[in-house]
XYZ file of N, CA and C in Angstrom:
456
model
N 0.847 -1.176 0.000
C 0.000 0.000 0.000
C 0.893 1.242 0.000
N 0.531 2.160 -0.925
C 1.299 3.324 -1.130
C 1.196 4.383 0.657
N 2.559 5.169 0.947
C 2.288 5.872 1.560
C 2.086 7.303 1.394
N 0.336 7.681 1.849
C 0.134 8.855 1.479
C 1.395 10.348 1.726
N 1.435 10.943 1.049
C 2.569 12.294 0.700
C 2.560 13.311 2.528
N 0.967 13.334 2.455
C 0.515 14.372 3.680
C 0.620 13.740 5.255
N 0.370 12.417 4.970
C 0.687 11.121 6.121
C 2.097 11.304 6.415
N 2.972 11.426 5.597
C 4.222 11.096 5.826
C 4.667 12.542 6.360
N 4.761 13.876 5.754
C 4.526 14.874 6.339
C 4.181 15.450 7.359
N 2.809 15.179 7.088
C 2.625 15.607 9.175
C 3.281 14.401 9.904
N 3.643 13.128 9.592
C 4.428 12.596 10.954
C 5.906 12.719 10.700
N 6.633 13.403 9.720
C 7.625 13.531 10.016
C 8.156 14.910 10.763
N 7.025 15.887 10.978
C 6.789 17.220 11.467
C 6.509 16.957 12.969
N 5.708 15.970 13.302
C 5.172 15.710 14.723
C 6.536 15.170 15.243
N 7.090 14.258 14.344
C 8.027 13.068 15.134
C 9.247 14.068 15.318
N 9.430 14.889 14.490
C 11.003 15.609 14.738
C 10.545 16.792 15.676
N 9.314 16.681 16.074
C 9.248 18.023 16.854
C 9.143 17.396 18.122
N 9.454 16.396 18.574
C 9.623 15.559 19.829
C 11.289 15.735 20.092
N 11.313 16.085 21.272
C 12.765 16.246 21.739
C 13.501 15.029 21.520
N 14.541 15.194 21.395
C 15.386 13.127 21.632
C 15.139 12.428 20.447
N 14.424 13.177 19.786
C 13.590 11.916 18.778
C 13.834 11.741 17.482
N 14.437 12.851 16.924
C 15.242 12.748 15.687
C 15.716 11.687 15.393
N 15.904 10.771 14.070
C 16.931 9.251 13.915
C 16.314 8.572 14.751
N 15.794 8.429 15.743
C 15.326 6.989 16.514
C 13.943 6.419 16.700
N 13.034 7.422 16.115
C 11.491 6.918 16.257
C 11.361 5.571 15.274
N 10.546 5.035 15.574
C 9.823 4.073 14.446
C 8.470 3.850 14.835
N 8.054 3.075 13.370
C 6.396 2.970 13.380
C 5.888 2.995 14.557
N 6.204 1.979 15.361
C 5.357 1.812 16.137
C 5.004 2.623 17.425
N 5.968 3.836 17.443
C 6.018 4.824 18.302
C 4.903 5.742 18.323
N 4.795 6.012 19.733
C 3.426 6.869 19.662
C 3.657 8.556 20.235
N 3.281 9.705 19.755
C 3.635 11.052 20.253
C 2.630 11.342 21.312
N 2.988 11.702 22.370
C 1.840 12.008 23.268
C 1.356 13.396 22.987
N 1.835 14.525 22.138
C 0.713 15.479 22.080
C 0.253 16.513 23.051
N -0.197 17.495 23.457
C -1.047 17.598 22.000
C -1.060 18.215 21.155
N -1.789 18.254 19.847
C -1.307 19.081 18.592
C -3.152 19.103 18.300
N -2.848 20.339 18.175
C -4.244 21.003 17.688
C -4.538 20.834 16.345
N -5.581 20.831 16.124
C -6.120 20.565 14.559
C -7.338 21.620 14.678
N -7.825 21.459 13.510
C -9.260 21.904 13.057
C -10.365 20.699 11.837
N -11.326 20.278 12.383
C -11.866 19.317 11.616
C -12.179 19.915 10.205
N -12.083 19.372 9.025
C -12.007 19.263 7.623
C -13.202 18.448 7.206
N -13.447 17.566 7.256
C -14.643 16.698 7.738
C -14.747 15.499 8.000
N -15.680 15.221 8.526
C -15.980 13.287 9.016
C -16.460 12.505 7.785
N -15.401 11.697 7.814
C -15.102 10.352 6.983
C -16.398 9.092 7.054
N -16.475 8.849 8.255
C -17.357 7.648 8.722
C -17.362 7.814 10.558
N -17.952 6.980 11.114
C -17.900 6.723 12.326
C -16.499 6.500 13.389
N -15.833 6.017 13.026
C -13.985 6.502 13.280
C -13.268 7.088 12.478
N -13.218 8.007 11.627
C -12.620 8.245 10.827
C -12.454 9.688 10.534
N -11.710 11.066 10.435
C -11.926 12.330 10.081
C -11.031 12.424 9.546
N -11.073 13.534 8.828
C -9.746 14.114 7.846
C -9.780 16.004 9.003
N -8.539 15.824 9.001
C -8.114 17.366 10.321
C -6.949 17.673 9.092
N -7.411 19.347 9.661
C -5.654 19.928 9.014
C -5.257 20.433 10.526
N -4.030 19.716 10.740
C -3.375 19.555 11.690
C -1.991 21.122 12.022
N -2.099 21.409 13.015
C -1.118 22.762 13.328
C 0.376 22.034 14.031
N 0.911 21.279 13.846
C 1.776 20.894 15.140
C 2.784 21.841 15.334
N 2.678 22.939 14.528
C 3.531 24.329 15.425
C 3.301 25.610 14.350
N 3.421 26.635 14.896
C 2.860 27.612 14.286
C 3.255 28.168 13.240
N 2.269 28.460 12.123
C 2.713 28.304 10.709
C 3.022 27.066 9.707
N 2.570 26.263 10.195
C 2.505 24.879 9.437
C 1.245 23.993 9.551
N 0.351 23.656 8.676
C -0.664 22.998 8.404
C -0.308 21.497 7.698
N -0.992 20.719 8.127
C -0.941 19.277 7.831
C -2.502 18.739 7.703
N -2.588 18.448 6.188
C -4.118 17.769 6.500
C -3.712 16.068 6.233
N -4.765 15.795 7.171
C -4.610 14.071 6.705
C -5.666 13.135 8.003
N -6.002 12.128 7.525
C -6.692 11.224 7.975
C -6.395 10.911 9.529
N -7.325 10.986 10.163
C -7.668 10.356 11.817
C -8.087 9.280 12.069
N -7.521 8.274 12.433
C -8.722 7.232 13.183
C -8.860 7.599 14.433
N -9.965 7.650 15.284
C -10.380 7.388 16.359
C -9.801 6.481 16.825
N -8.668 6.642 18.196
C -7.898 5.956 18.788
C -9.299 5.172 19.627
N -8.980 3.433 19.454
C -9.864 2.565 20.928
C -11.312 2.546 20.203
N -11.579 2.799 19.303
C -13.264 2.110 18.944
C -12.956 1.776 17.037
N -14.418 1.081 17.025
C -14.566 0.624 16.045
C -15.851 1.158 15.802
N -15.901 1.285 14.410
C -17.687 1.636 14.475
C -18.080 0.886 12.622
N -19.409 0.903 12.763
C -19.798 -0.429 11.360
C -19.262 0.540 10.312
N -19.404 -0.184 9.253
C -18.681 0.300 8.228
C -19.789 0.698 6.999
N -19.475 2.128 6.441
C -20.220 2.478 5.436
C -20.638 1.662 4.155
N -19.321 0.981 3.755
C -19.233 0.333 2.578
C -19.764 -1.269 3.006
N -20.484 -1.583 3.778
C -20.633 -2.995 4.392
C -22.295 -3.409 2.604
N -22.230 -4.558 3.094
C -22.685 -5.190 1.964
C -24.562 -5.812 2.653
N -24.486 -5.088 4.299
C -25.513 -5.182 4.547
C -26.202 -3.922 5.322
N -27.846 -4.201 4.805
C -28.529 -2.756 5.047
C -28.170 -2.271 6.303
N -28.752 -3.109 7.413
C -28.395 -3.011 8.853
C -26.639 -2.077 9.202
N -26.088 -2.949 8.724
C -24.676 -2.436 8.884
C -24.732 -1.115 8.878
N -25.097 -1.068 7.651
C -25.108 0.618 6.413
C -25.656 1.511 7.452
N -26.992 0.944 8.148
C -27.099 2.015 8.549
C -26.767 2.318 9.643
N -26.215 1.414 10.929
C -25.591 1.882 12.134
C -24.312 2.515 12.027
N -23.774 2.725 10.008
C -22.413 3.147 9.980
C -23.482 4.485 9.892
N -24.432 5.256 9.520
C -24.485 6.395 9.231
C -25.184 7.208 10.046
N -25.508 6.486 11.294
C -26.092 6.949 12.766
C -24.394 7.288 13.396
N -23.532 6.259 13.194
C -22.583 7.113 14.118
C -21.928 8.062 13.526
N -21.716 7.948 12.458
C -21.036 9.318 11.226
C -22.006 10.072 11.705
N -23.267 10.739 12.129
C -24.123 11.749 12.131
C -23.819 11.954 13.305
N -23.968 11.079 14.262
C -23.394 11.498 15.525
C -22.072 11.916 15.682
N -21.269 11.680 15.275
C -19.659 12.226 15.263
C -19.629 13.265 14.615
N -20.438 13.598 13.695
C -20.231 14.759 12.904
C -21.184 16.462 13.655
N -22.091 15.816 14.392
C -22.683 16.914 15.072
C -21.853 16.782 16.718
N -21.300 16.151 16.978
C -20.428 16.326 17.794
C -19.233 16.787 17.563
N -18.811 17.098 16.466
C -17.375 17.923 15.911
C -18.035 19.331 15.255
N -19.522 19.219 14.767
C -19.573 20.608 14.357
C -19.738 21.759 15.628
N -20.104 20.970 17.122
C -19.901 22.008 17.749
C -18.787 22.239 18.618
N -17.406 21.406 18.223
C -16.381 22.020 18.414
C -15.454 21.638 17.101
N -15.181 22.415 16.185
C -14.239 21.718 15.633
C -12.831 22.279 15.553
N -12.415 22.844 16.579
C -10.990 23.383 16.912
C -11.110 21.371 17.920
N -9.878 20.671 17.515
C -9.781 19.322 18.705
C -8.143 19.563 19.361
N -7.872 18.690 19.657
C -6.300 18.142 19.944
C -6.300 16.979 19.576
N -4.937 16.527 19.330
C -4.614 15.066 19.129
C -3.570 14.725 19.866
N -4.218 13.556 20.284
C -3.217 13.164 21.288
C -2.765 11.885 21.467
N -1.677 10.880 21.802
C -1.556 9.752 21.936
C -1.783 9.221 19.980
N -0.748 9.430 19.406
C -0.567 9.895 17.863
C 0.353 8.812 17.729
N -0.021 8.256 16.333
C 0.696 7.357 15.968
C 0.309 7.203 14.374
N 1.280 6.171 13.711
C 0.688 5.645 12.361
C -0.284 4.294 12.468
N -0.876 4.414 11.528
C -2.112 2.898 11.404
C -0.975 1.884 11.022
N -1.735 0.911 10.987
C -0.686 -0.823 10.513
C -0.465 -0.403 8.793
N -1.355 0.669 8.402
C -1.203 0.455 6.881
C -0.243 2.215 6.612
N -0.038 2.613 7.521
C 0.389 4.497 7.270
C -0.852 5.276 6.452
N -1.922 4.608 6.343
C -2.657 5.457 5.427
C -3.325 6.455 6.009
N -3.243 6.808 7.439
C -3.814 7.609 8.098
C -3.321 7.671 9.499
N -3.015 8.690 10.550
C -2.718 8.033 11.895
C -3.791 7.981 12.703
N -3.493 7.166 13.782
C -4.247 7.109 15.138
C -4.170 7.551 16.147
N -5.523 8.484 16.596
C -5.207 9.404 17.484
C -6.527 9.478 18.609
N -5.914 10.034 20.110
C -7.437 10.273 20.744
C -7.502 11.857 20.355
N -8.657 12.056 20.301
C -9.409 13.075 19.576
C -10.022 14.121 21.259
N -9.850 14.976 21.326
C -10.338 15.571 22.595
C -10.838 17.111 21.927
N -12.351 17.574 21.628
C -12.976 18.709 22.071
C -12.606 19.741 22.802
N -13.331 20.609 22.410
C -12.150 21.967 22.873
C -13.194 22.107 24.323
N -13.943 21.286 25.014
C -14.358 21.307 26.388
C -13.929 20.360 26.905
N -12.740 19.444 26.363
C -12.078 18.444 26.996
C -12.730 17.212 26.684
N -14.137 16.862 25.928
C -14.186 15.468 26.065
C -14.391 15.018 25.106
N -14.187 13.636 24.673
C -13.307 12.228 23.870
C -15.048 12.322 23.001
N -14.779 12.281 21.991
C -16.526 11.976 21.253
C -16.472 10.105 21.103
N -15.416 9.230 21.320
C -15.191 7.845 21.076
C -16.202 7.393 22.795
N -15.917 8.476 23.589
C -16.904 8.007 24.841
C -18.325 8.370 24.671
N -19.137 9.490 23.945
C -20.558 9.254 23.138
C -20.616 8.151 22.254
N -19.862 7.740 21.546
C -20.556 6.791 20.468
C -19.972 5.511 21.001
N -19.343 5.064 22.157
C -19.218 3.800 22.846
C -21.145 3.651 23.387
N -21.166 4.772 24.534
C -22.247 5.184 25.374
C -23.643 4.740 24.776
N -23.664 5.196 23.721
C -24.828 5.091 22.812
C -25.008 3.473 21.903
N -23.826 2.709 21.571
C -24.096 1.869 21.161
C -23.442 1.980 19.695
N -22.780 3.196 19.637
C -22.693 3.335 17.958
C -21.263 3.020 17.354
N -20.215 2.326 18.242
C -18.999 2.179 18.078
C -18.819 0.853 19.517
N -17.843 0.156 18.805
C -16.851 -1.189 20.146
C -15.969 -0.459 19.826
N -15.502 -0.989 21.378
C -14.025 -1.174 21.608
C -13.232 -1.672 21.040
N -12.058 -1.197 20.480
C -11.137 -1.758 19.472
C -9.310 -1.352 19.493
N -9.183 -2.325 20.207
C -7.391 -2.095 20.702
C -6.235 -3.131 19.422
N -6.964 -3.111 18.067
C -6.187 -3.477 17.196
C -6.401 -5.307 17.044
N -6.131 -5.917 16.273
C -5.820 -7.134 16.008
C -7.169 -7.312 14.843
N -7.890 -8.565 14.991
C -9.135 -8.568 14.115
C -10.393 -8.046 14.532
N -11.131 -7.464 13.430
C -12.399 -6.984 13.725
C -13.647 -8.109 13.884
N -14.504 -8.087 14.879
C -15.482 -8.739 14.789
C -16.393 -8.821 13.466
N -16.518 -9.650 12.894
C -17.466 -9.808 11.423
C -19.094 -9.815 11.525
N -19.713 -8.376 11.652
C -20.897 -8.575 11.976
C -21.922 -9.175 11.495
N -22.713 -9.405 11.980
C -23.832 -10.682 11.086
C -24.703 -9.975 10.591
N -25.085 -9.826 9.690
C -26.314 -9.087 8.819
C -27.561 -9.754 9.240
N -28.493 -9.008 9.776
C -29.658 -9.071 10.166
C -30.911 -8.541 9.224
């Protein structure tokens, strides 16, 4: 899988702006943050595109996952699915339109670099991955395989 231009960019901007960290980071390293963004828009139910500030005078846009949840998937091949993916995209998305200055924090690359992973925190301090757990509209998801939901 190709690595996106803006992916590689903003983490080579985040990673060298970590003290010590020049020459020694790798993938699997995570930046604790935080680095302010501004939302661009919501992708799906974990997913946003931010143009990212990690220091002043420099913009970075590029893909978010929602660090720790999972939520159904837009492109799923069943109705049900389809639509609990577009209850939590609506919910994530009216929960970012009324803050969309965030931070990112606890920053890293995905298994594929096509986007990083980040917790997402509101400019009143709280996590929108704890509404759409709350509600039903996202699992818990600390990496490995996804549960294969059953079409109903």
């Amino acid at each position: 899988m190709r690595t996106h231009p803006f992916l590689r960019a903003f983490l080579a901007v985040i990673l060298s702006s970590a003290p010590g960290t020049i020459g020694t980071l790798h993938a699997a390293e995570r930046i604790a943050g935080p680095v302010a963004a501004e939302l661009v828009r919501v992708i799906d139910g974990d997913t946003v595109m931010v143009s990212a500030m990690p220091w002043p005078g420099h913009r970075v846009t590029t893909y978010v996952r929602l660090r720790g949840i999972d939520a159904p998937e837009l492109k799923s091949h069943c109705p049900a699915t389809r639509h609990a993916a577009l209850e939590a995209q609506a919910v994530l998305s009216e929960l970012l339109a009324a803050s969309p200055l965030v931070s990112l924090t606890d920053i890293s690359g995905d298994k594929y670099y096509g986007r990083v992973v980040a917790a997402i925190r509101l400019a009143d301090g709280s996590d929108p991955t704890t509404t759409l757990l709350a509600e039903g509209l996202a699992e818990p998801y600390r990496g490995g395989h996804k549960k294969t939901p059953r079409c109903s």
